Amino acid sequence: IVPGRAVIFEPGSPGFELALDEEAVTYDFSLNVPWDEDKNGLPYSRFLGRTVWQFAQDKQPLFAINGHQGNYYIPNSLVIHDGKLIVKRSPGTEQFVTGHVSLTGRYTFFVLDKGMERFVDIDIENDQPLQDISGIRLALTGPVLWREGEIVVDRIRQSRMPLATHEVTFSDQTAQGFSLVGKDGSGRIVFITMAAEDPELGETCLRDMSAVAKTFGLVDAMLLGVSADAQQFVAGLDMIIAKPRKGSRIGKDPRTLATIIYVPGGDVAEIPLMDSSGEKDDGRFIAAMERRLSTIIERKRVHVQRVIGFMQKFVVGDFEAMYATFDPIKRAEVDKDEYI
């Protein structure tokens, strides 16, 4: 059983913001590494940025979650921020010999601009966008699980040095923590984070996450960070902090992040709930209510239970999912050389 939390933003919810650490973006993996022992003998240097918990303590948001897949460790880490494409222009992991490799190709972004949330494809040549992106305030790239109601998880490919939009460092059978962002058929934006308390007892893989996305009715879904990147904060609730996956060289947790998606706010204790008549004290929260959902999906016996509370037009639901029954021996084989 793997616990998780879904945060569902209704249309009309507050807009999303991006915290971007420029020094983390420019971290040079050909000069330093953020793990203790390196096969090339490179010295340790802390990867800059902040954990979601550190960010939450400083900014006191209502909600915060790890940003894009890759965390600017790997070459195909991309975000659009205030109309500009933020590309990693220094060597990433596994670029000790090659140096920085410019990105060229078509990349899929999930736009999080208020009222304009959607997938867009951007053509890039030598790290430069070919389309006009000046009107996009916030968008992230990453591997896509669902698009326009079609499951496309099989397009995701493992690569030692990911460059294309659908390439990642892990296999489809890798068990680890996950975060994702998606959009359901009603236009609600959903963030989901899943992380086992003890990864040795099993965690989710790509297929599990696509199944969970289906359970929540997502027609579009994209992976955010995985392994120890997966972190989620909701004001007044417990933090979710995933542990590094088995075989990770980056064993320091919680992991600092280059990007964090958040909704500004204050201390939840200072925000009153509705009274019993349903009147809003300040318009920020509506009455809490509970609901439970059990379902079986994709023949994986994924059992989901949600207790949902409505807060500032968004829904917070805790649930548990039974991860897929992949062969643990094969799983160990694909995990042993992976590092993020």
mmCIF file of C-alpha atoms in Angstrom, residues 116-336:
data_model
loop_
_atom_site.group_PDB
_atom_site.id
_atom_site.type_symbol
_atom_site.label_atom_id
_atom_site.label_comp_id
_atom_site.label_asym_id
_atom_site.label_seq_id
_atom_site.Cartn_x
_atom_site.Cartn_y
_atom_site.Cartn_z
ATOM 1 C CA MET A 116 -5.284 28.697 -19.875
ATOM 2 C CA GLU A 117 -4.124 25.375 -18.394
ATOM 3 C CA ARG A 118 -3.318 23.013 -21.253
ATOM 4 C CA PHE A 119 -0.621 21.096 -23.132
ATOM 5 C CA VAL A 120 1.348 22.937 -25.822
ATOM 6 C CA ASP A 121 4.136 21.677 -28.097
ATOM 7 C CA ILE A 122 7.122 23.981 -28.542
ATOM 8 C CA ASP A 123 9.786 23.420 -31.189
ATOM 9 C CA ILE A 124 13.304 24.128 -29.941
ATOM 10 C CA GLU A 125 16.508 24.463 -31.944
ATOM 11 C CA ASN A 126 19.859 24.789 -30.170
ATOM 12 C CA ASP A 127 18.152 25.724 -26.895
ATOM 13 C CA GLN A 128 16.024 28.433 -28.554
ATOM 14 C CA PRO A 129 12.214 28.257 -28.969
ATOM 15 C CA LEU A 130 10.992 28.610 -32.548
ATOM 16 C CA GLN A 131 7.483 29.737 -31.543
ATOM 17 C CA ASP A 132 6.572 32.945 -29.725
ATOM 18 C CA ILE A 133 6.314 32.057 -26.019
ATOM 19 C CA SER A 134 6.172 35.612 -24.680
ATOM 20 C CA GLY A 135 2.525 35.171 -23.701
ATOM 21 C CA ILE A 136 3.193 32.129 -21.483
ATOM 22 C CA ARG A 137 3.812 32.977 -17.842
ATOM 23 C CA LEU A 138 4.359 29.482 -16.404
ATOM 24 C CA ALA A 139 4.804 26.115 -18.131
ATOM 25 C CA LEU A 140 6.768 22.954 -17.404
ATOM 26 C CA THR A 141 7.976 20.135 -19.591
ATOM 27 C CA GLY A 142 8.085 16.484 -18.658
ATOM 28 C CA PRO A 143 7.051 12.976 -19.693
ATOM 29 C CA VAL A 144 3.345 12.723 -20.511
ATOM 30 C CA LEU A 145 1.092 9.990 -19.100
ATOM 31 C CA TRP A 146 -2.261 11.041 -20.606
ATOM 32 C CA ARG A 147 -3.077 13.480 -23.402
ATOM 33 C CA GLU A 148 -6.594 14.418 -24.509
ATOM 34 C CA GLY A 149 -7.966 11.319 -22.835
ATOM 35 C CA GLU A 150 -5.473 8.950 -24.479
ATOM 36 C CA ILE A 151 -2.938 7.001 -22.426
ATOM 37 C CA VAL A 152 0.547 7.679 -23.832
ATOM 38 C CA VAL A 153 2.744 6.367 -21.009
ATOM 39 C CA ASP A 154 4.308 3.811 -23.402
ATOM 40 C CA ARG A 155 6.061 6.650 -25.245
ATOM 41 C CA ILE A 156 8.269 7.335 -22.228
ATOM 42 C CA ARG A 157 11.767 5.935 -22.708
ATOM 43 C CA GLN A 158 14.725 5.365 -20.399
ATOM 44 C CA SER A 159 17.978 7.096 -21.375
ATOM 45 C CA ARG A 160 21.319 7.526 -19.650
ATOM 46 C CA MET A 161 21.435 11.133 -20.900
ATOM 47 C CA PRO A 162 17.843 12.283 -21.509
ATOM 48 C CA LEU A 163 17.514 14.877 -24.272
ATOM 49 C CA ALA A 164 14.085 14.320 -25.864
ATOM 50 C CA THR A 165 10.846 15.399 -24.210
ATOM 51 C CA HIS A 166 9.770 11.806 -23.438
ATOM 52 C CA GLU A 167 13.118 10.548 -22.072
ATOM 53 C CA VAL A 168 13.830 9.868 -18.385
ATOM 54 C CA THR A 169 16.611 8.223 -16.388
ATOM 55 C CA PHE A 170 14.424 5.437 -14.976
ATOM 56 C CA SER A 171 12.593 2.470 -16.464
ATOM 57 C CA ASP A 172 8.865 1.761 -16.574
ATOM 58 C CA GLN A 173 9.349 -0.767 -13.757
ATOM 59 C CA THR A 174 11.287 1.512 -11.421
ATOM 60 C CA ALA A 175 9.537 1.796 -8.046
ATOM 61 C CA GLN A 176 9.826 5.262 -6.480
ATOM 62 C CA GLY A 177 7.985 8.322 -5.256
ATOM 63 C CA PHE A 178 6.144 10.360 -7.877
ATOM 64 C CA SER A 179 4.463 13.725 -8.311
ATOM 65 C CA LEU A 180 2.276 14.635 -11.271
ATOM 66 C CA VAL A 181 0.103 17.460 -12.550
ATOM 67 C CA GLY A 182 -2.981 17.004 -14.661
ATOM 68 C CA LYS A 183 -6.320 18.336 -15.806
ATOM 69 C CA ASP A 184 -9.648 16.526 -15.612
ATOM 70 C CA GLY A 185 -12.632 16.673 -17.935
ATOM 71 C CA SER A 186 -14.174 19.518 -15.926
ATOM 72 C CA GLY A 187 -11.098 21.712 -16.211
ATOM 73 C CA ARG A 188 -9.917 21.131 -12.650
ATOM 74 C CA ILE A 189 -6.146 21.110 -12.101
ATOM 75 C CA VAL A 190 -4.930 18.163 -10.039
ATOM 76 C CA PHE A 191 -1.586 17.654 -8.306
ATOM 77 C CA ILE A 192 -0.827 14.179 -6.931
ATOM 78 C CA THR A 193 2.149 13.047 -4.856
ATOM 79 C CA MET A 194 2.727 9.446 -3.803
ATOM 80 C CA ALA A 195 5.514 8.326 -1.491
ATOM 81 C CA ALA A 196 5.898 5.200 0.634
ATOM 82 C CA GLU A 197 6.921 5.554 4.249
ATOM 83 C CA ASP A 198 9.269 2.608 3.698
ATOM 84 C CA PRO A 199 10.371 2.223 0.045
ATOM 85 C CA GLU A 200 11.667 -1.285 0.825
ATOM 86 C CA LEU A 201 8.027 -2.390 1.141
ATOM 87 C CA GLY A 202 7.231 -1.217 -2.387
ATOM 88 C CA GLU A 203 6.387 1.955 -4.241
ATOM 89 C CA THR A 204 4.596 2.963 -7.416
ATOM 90 C CA CYS A 205 5.907 2.807 -10.986
ATOM 91 C CA LEU A 206 4.914 4.605 -14.194
ATOM 92 C CA ARG A 207 1.929 2.379 -14.939
ATOM 93 C CA ASP A 208 0.622 2.830 -11.410
ATOM 94 C CA MET A 209 0.770 6.596 -11.762
ATOM 95 C CA SER A 210 -1.099 6.508 -15.063
ATOM 96 C CA ALA A 211 -3.740 4.338 -13.348
ATOM 97 C CA VAL A 212 -4.036 6.771 -10.435
ATOM 98 C CA ALA A 213 -4.382 9.630 -12.935
ATOM 99 C CA LYS A 214 -7.240 7.737 -14.577
ATOM 100 C CA THR A 215 -8.950 7.240 -11.215
ATOM 101 C CA PHE A 216 -9.028 10.999 -10.719
ATOM 102 C CA GLY A 217 -10.487 11.493 -14.196
ATOM 103 C CA LEU A 218 -7.451 13.182 -15.693
ATOM 104 C CA VAL A 219 -7.544 13.608 -19.462
ATOM 105 C CA ASP A 220 -4.118 15.308 -19.448
ATOM 106 C CA ALA A 221 -1.343 14.282 -17.042
ATOM 107 C CA MET A 222 2.400 14.962 -16.886
ATOM 108 C CA LEU A 223 5.031 13.733 -14.464
ATOM 109 C CA LEU A 224 6.740 16.219 -12.198
ATOM 110 C CA GLY A 225 9.772 15.177 -10.149
ATOM 111 C CA VAL A 226 10.303 11.602 -8.975
ATOM 112 C CA SER A 227 12.237 9.797 -6.252
ATOM 113 C CA ALA A 228 13.378 12.239 -3.550
ATOM 114 C CA ASP A 229 12.233 15.178 -5.709
ATOM 115 C CA ALA A 230 8.612 14.292 -4.888
ATOM 116 C CA GLN A 231 7.574 16.659 -2.089
ATOM 117 C CA GLN A 232 4.220 18.275 -1.309
ATOM 118 C CA PHE A 233 3.015 20.850 1.220
ATOM 119 C CA VAL A 234 -0.555 21.837 2.101
ATOM 120 C CA ALA A 235 -1.017 24.384 4.896
ATOM 121 C CA GLY A 236 -2.203 22.684 8.064
ATOM 122 C CA LEU A 237 -1.454 19.139 6.870
ATOM 123 C CA ASP A 238 1.562 16.850 7.134
ATOM 124 C CA MET A 239 4.341 17.231 4.582
ATOM 125 C CA ILE A 240 4.887 14.522 1.996
ATOM 126 C CA ILE A 241 8.602 13.903 1.412
ATOM 127 C CA ALA A 242 9.624 10.945 -0.723
ATOM 128 C CA LYS A 243 12.809 9.065 0.045
ATOM 129 C CA PRO A 244 15.473 8.417 -2.628
ATOM 130 C CA ARG A 245 14.673 5.336 -4.670
ATOM 131 C CA LYS A 246 16.685 2.170 -4.324
ATOM 132 C CA GLY A 247 20.127 2.517 -5.885
ATOM 133 C CA SER A 248 20.072 6.319 -5.897
ATOM 134 C CA ARG A 249 23.515 7.883 -5.695
ATOM 135 C CA ILE A 250 21.910 11.086 -4.485
ATOM 136 C CA GLY A 251 21.183 9.739 -1.043
ATOM 137 C CA LYS A 252 20.710 13.029 0.747
ATOM 138 C CA ASP A 253 17.085 13.673 1.620
ATOM 139 C CA PRO A 254 15.038 15.729 1.604
ATOM 140 C CA ARG A 255 16.392 16.885 -1.738
ATOM 141 C CA THR A 256 16.817 20.543 -2.641
ATOM 142 C CA LEU A 257 14.930 21.642 -5.745
ATOM 143 C CA ALA A 258 15.536 24.057 -8.602
ATOM 144 C CA THR A 259 11.818 24.782 -9.081
ATOM 145 C CA ILE A 260 8.758 24.734 -6.829
ATOM 146 C CA ILE A 261 5.141 25.331 -7.890
ATOM 147 C CA TYR A 262 3.040 27.073 -5.255
ATOM 148 C CA VAL A 263 -0.112 29.009 -4.399
ATOM 149 C CA PRO A 264 0.599 32.043 -2.185
ATOM 150 C CA GLY A 265 -1.209 32.286 1.107
ATOM 151 C CA GLY A 266 -0.815 32.560 4.856
ATOM 152 C CA ASP A 267 -1.003 30.419 7.943
ATOM 153 C CA VAL A 268 -4.054 28.189 7.590
ATOM 154 C CA ALA A 269 -4.791 28.665 11.294
ATOM 155 C CA GLU A 270 -5.521 32.318 10.578
ATOM 156 C CA ILE A 271 -8.082 31.508 7.878
ATOM 157 C CA PRO A 272 -11.532 30.750 9.400
ATOM 158 C CA LEU A 273 -13.768 28.024 8.010
ATOM 159 C CA MET A 274 -17.402 28.564 7.061
ATOM 160 C CA ASP A 275 -19.887 28.518 9.895
ATOM 161 C CA SER A 276 -22.674 25.941 10.034
ATOM 162 C CA SER A 277 -25.006 28.097 7.927
ATOM 163 C CA GLY A 278 -22.601 27.920 5.025
ATOM 164 C CA GLU A 279 -21.693 31.598 5.175
ATOM 165 C CA LYS A 280 -18.080 32.355 4.372
ATOM 166 C CA ASP A 281 -16.191 34.315 6.980
ATOM 167 C CA ASP A 282 -13.679 35.664 4.495
ATOM 168 C CA GLY A 283 -14.410 33.865 1.244
ATOM 169 C CA ARG A 284 -11.252 31.796 1.439
ATOM 170 C CA PHE A 285 -12.565 28.454 2.606
ATOM 171 C CA ILE A 286 -15.840 26.642 2.163
ATOM 172 C CA ALA A 287 -17.319 23.989 4.398
ATOM 173 C CA ALA A 288 -15.291 20.834 4.894
ATOM 174 C CA MET A 289 -16.949 17.615 3.797
ATOM 175 C CA GLU A 290 -15.937 13.990 3.542
ATOM 176 C CA ARG A 291 -16.304 11.476 0.780
ATOM 177 C CA ARG A 292 -14.858 8.031 0.177
ATOM 178 C CA LEU A 293 -14.153 6.400 -3.120
ATOM 179 C CA SER A 294 -13.209 2.802 -3.823
ATOM 180 C CA THR A 295 -12.532 1.556 -7.315
ATOM 181 C CA ILE A 296 -10.689 -1.113 -9.291
ATOM 182 C CA ILE A 297 -8.828 0.153 -12.328
ATOM 183 C CA GLU A 298 -6.780 -1.303 -15.174
ATOM 184 C CA ARG A 299 -6.974 -4.790 -13.619
ATOM 185 C CA LYS A 300 -4.176 -3.757 -11.263
ATOM 186 C CA ARG A 301 -6.336 -3.989 -8.129
ATOM 187 C CA VAL A 302 -5.508 -0.373 -7.443
ATOM 188 C CA HIS A 303 -7.645 0.488 -4.459
ATOM 189 C CA VAL A 304 -8.180 4.172 -3.851
ATOM 190 C CA GLN A 305 -9.767 5.731 -0.795
ATOM 191 C CA ARG A 306 -10.107 9.474 -0.570
ATOM 192 C CA VAL A 307 -11.191 11.699 2.281
ATOM 193 C CA ILE A 308 -11.787 15.040 0.649
ATOM 194 C CA GLY A 309 -11.999 18.481 2.259
ATOM 195 C CA PHE A 310 -12.833 21.586 0.229
ATOM 196 C CA MET A 311 -10.521 24.521 0.928
ATOM 197 C CA GLN A 312 -10.217 27.757 -1.048
ATOM 198 C CA LYS A 313 -11.867 26.126 -4.043
ATOM 199 C CA PHE A 314 -9.441 23.271 -4.006
ATOM 200 C CA VAL A 315 -9.829 19.739 -2.787
ATOM 201 C CA VAL A 316 -7.336 17.893 -0.641
ATOM 202 C CA GLY A 317 -7.674 14.140 -0.676
ATOM 203 C CA ASP A 318 -5.581 11.494 1.041
ATOM 204 C CA PHE A 319 -5.658 8.052 -0.538
ATOM 205 C CA GLU A 320 -3.776 4.780 -0.747
ATOM 206 C CA ALA A 321 -3.019 2.750 -3.863
ATOM 207 C CA MET A 322 -1.811 -0.809 -4.209
ATOM 208 C CA TYR A 323 1.204 -0.711 -6.506
ATOM 209 C CA ALA A 324 1.461 -2.996 -9.523
ATOM 210 C CA THR A 325 2.895 -6.465 -9.066
ATOM 211 C CA PHE A 326 6.083 -6.209 -11.113
ATOM 212 C CA ASP A 327 8.667 -8.926 -10.635
ATOM 213 C CA PRO A 328 10.879 -7.684 -7.746
ATOM 214 C CA ILE A 329 13.961 -9.397 -9.226
ATOM 215 C CA LYS A 330 13.586 -7.569 -12.522
ATOM 216 C CA ARG A 331 12.870 -4.398 -10.587
ATOM 217 C CA ALA A 332 16.176 -4.740 -8.717
ATOM 218 C CA GLU A 333 18.005 -5.226 -12.006
ATOM 219 C CA VAL A 334 16.708 -2.004 -13.530
ATOM 220 C CA ASP A 335 17.251 -0.007 -10.352
ATOM 221 C CA LYS A 336 20.845 -0.874 -9.594
#
